[in-house]
XYZ file of C-alpha atoms in Angstrom:
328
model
C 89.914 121.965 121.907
C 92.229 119.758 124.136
C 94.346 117.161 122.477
C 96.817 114.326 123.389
C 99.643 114.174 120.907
C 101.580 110.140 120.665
C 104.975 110.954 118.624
C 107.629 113.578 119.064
C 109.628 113.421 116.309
C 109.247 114.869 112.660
C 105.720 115.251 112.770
C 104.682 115.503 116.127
C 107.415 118.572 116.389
C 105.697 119.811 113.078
C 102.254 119.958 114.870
C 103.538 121.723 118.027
C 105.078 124.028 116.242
C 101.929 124.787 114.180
C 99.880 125.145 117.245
C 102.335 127.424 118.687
C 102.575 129.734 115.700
C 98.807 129.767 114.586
C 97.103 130.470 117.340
C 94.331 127.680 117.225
C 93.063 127.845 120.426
C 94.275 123.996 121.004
C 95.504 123.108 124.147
C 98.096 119.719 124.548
C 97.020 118.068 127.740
C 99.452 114.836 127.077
C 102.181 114.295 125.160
C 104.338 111.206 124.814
C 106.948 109.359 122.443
C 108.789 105.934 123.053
C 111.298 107.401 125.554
C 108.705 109.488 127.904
C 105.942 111.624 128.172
C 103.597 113.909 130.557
C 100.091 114.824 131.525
C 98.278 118.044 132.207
C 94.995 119.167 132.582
C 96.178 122.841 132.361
C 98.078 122.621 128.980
C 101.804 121.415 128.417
C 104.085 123.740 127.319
C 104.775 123.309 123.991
C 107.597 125.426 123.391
C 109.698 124.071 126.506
C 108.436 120.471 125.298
C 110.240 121.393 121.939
C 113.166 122.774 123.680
C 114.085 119.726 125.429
C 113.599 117.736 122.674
C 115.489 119.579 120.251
C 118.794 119.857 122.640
C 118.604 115.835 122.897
C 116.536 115.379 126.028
C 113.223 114.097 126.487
C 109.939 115.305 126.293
C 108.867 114.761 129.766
C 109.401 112.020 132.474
C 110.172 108.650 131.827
C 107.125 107.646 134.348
C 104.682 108.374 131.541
C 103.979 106.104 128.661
C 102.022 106.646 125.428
C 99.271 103.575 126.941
C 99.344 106.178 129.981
C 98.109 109.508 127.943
C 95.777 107.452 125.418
C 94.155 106.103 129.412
C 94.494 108.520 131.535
C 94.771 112.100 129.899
C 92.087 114.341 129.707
C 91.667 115.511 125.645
C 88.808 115.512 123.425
C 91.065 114.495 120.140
C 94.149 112.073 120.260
C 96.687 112.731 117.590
C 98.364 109.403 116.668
C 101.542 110.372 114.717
C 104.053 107.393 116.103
C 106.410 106.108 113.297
C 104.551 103.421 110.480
C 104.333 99.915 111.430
C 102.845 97.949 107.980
C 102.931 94.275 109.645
C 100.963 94.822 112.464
C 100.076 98.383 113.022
C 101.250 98.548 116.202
C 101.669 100.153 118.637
C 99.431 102.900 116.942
C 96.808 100.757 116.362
C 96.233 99.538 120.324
C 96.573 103.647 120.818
C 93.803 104.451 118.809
C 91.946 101.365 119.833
C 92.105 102.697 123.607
C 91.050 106.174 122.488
C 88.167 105.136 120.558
C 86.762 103.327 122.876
C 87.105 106.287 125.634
C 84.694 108.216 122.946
C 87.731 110.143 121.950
C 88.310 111.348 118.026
C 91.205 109.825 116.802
C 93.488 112.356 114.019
C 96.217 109.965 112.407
C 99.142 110.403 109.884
C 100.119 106.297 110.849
C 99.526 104.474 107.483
C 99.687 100.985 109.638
C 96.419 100.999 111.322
C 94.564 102.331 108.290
C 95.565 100.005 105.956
C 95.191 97.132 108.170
C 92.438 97.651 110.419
C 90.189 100.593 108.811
C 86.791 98.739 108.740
C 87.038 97.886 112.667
C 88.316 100.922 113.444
C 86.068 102.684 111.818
C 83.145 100.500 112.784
C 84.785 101.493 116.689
C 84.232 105.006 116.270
C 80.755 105.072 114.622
C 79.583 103.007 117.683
C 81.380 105.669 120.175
C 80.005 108.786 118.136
C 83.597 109.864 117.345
C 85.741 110.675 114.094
C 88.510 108.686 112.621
C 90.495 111.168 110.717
C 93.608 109.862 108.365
C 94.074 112.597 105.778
C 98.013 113.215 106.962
C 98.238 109.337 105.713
C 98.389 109.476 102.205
C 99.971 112.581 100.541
C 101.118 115.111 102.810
C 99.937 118.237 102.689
C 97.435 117.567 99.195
C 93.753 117.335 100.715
C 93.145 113.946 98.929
C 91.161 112.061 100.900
C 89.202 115.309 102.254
C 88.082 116.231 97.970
C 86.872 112.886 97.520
C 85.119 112.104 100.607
C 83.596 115.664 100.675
C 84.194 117.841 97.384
C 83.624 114.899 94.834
C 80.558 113.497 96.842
C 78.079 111.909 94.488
C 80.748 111.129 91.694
C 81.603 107.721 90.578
C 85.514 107.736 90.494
C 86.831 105.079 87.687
C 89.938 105.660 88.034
C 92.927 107.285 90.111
C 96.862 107.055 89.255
C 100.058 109.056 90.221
C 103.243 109.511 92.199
C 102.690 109.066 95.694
C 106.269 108.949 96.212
C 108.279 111.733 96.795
C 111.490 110.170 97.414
C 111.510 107.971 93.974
C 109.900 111.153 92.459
C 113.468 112.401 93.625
C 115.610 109.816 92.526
C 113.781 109.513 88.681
C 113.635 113.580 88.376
C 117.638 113.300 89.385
C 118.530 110.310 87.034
C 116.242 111.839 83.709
C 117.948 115.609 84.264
C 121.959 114.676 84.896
C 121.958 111.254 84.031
C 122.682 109.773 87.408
C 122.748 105.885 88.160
C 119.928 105.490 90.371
C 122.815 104.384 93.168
C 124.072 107.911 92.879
C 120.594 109.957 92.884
C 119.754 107.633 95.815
C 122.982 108.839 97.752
C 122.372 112.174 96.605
C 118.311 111.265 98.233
C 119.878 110.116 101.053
C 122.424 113.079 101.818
C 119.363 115.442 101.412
C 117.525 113.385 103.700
C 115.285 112.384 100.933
C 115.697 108.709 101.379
C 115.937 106.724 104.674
C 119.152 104.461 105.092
C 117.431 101.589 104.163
C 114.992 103.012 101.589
C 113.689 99.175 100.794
C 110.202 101.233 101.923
C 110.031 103.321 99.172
C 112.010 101.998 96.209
C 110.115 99.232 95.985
C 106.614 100.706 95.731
C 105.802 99.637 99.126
C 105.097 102.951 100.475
C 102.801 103.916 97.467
C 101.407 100.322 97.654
C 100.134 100.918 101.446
C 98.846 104.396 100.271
C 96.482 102.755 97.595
C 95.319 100.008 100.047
C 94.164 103.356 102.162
C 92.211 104.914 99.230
C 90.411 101.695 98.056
C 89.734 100.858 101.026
C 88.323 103.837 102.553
C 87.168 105.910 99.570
C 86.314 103.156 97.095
C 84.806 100.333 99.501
C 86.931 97.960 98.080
C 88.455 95.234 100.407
C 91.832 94.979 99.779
C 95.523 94.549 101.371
C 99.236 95.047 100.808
C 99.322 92.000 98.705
C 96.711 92.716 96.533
C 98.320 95.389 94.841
C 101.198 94.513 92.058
C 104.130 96.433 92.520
C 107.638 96.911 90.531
C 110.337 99.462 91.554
C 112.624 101.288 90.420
C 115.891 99.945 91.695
C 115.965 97.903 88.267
C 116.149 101.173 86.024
C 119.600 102.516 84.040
C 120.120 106.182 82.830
C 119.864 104.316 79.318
C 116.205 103.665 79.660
C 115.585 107.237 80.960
C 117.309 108.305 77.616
C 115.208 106.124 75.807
C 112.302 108.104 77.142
C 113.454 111.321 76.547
C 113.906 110.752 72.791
C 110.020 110.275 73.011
C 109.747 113.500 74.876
C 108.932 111.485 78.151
C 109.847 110.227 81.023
C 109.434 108.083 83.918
C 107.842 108.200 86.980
C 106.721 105.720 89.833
C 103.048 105.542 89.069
C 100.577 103.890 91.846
C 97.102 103.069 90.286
C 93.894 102.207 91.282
C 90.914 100.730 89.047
C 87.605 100.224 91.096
C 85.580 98.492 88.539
C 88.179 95.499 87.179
C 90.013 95.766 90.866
C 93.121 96.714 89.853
C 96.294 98.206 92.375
C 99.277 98.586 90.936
C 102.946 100.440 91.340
C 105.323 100.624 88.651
C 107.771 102.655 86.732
C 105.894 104.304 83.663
C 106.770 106.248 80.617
C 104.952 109.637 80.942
C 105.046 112.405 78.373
C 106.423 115.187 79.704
C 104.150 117.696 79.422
C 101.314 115.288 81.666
C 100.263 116.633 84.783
C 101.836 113.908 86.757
C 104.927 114.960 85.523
C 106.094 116.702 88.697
C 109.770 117.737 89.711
C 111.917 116.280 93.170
C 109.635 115.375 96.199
C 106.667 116.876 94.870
C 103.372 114.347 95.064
C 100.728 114.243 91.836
C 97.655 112.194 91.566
C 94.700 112.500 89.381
C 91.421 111.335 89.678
C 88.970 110.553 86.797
C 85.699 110.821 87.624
C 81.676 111.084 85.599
C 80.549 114.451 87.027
C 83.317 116.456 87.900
C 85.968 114.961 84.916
C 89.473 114.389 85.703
C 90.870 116.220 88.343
C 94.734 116.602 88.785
C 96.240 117.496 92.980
C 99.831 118.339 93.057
C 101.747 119.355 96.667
C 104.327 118.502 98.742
C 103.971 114.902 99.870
C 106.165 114.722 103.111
C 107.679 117.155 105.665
C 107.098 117.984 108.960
C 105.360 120.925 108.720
C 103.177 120.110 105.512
C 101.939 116.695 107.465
C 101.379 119.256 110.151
C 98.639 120.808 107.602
C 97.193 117.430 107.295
C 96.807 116.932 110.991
C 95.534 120.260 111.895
C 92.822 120.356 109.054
C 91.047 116.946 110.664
C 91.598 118.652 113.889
C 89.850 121.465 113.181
C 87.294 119.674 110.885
C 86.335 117.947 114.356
C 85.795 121.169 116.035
C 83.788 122.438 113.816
C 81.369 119.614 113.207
C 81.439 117.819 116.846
C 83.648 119.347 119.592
C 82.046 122.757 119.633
C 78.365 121.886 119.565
C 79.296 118.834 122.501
């Protein structure tokens, strides 16, 4: 399998790493991020790709853009894993757009396109005869969008709900076991590298928010955008209301929630007993899905990281080789 890879930082290190260390039998004919890239047919190398990048440098020449590898490469699959943009999708939604329409297979972990353009896109690579693959969007490493799509075929899902999170899953686990204002579990989040500098993103439930626009949109067929979904953070909440919660033997977590039938999104802070499922410690991820056949299922992983997006990635990847690539 040959693949293009757009995005060298967290992730796109994460992959390259993975490819070098597992043995796949996948070969990177183009590589690029915002400061350079490179082309060729006879496989990059990976490991002198990292090296330069890791030491500061770039990783290739500054002749090559991403718009040149998603043209001009030669790759059966292009991995799209440039940083989210939620107000237009771009530029990772013109990337994916180009590759499409090359016949290409497209493997994403961008949350922008998906939640903004899914039905085109999607509509782009049935025409072509290619996959769209987004599992690395929502979740990390937890196979979410692969069990419904394939495990829980033929079930009618009513309802799903849980933290999709990991940095506010951080931030509540810190205040409800020491007590911490959330100002100083979010400087703790940020000195762990938990929390961005401006974590606006994912204190305020946008993050989750964009991850249930993904799911109703493509798993529940329900038409929906950022602004559709209600959302309260937790920037709002005092050790004294964590304390409240704890004399009920519960706590509280940033739940995201999705009702099909009465088309409900929403993210908020909820009171959870403790012993729930969703009750998961620091970055962890939790979501459970209640459906008629199979009854309520619970998925708990790690819901960021380089190398568990890497997981995400290299599942659709070899999900396409299995099912397209190889018989070609």
């Amino acid at each position: 399998m040959r693949i293009a890879i757009l995005g060298f930082g967290s992730v796109g290190r994460g992959i390259a790493r993975s490819i070098l260390a597992k043995n796949l039998d996948i070969t990177v004919t183009g590589l690029a991020d915002s400061r350079s890239g490179i082309i060729d047919p006879a496989g990059i190398d990976l490991a002198a790709a990292l090296a330069r990048k890791e030491n500061g440098g770039p990783c290739g020449g500054p002749d090559v853009t991403p718009g040149d590898v998603v043209a001009k490469a030669d790759y059966d699959v292009l991995v799209e894993v440039t940083p989210t943009n939620v107000d237009d999708g771009e530029p990772a939604l013109g990337h994916i757009r180009g590759a499409l329409r090359r016949q290409k297979h497209v493997v994403t972990s961008n949350k922008g396109p998906i939640a903004l353009a899914y039905p085109e896109l999607r509509a782009l690579a049935e025409t072509n005869g290619v996959f769209l693959k987004y599992e690395a969007t929502v979740c990390g490493a937890i196979p979410l969008i692969h069990a419904m799509q394939e495990g829980l075929a033929g079930n009618t899902i009513s309802r799903l709900y849980g933290v999709f999170n990991g940095t506010c899953n951080y931030i509540l686990t810190r205040m409800g076991e020491d007590s911490l204002t959330y100002e100083q579990a979010l400087a703790e989040a940020r000195e762990l590298g938990y929390a961005e500098a401006d974590p606006t993103y994912d204190v305020e439930g946008i993050d989750a928010g964009i991850k249930l626009v993904i799911l109703a949109n493509t798993i529940l067929d329900m038409q929906t955008t950022l602004d559709d979904v209600e959302r309260t953070g937790i920037t709002l909440l005092t050790p004294e209301a964590l304390r409240l919660a704890e004399d009920q033997d519960c706590t509280i977590r940033l739940i995201g929630e999705i009702v099909p039938e009465a088309g409900v999104l929403r993210v908020s802070p909820r009171i959870v007993a403790k012993e729930h499922p969703l009750v998961v410690e620091g970055t962890l991820n939790a979501v459970t899905v209640e459906t008629d056949l199979a009854g309520d299922l619970t998925f708990i992983g790690k819901g960021a990281g380089s190398t568990e997006t890497a997981s995400a990635v290299i599942g659709d990847l070899l999900y396409i080789r299995e099912r397209h690539v190889q018989g070609s």
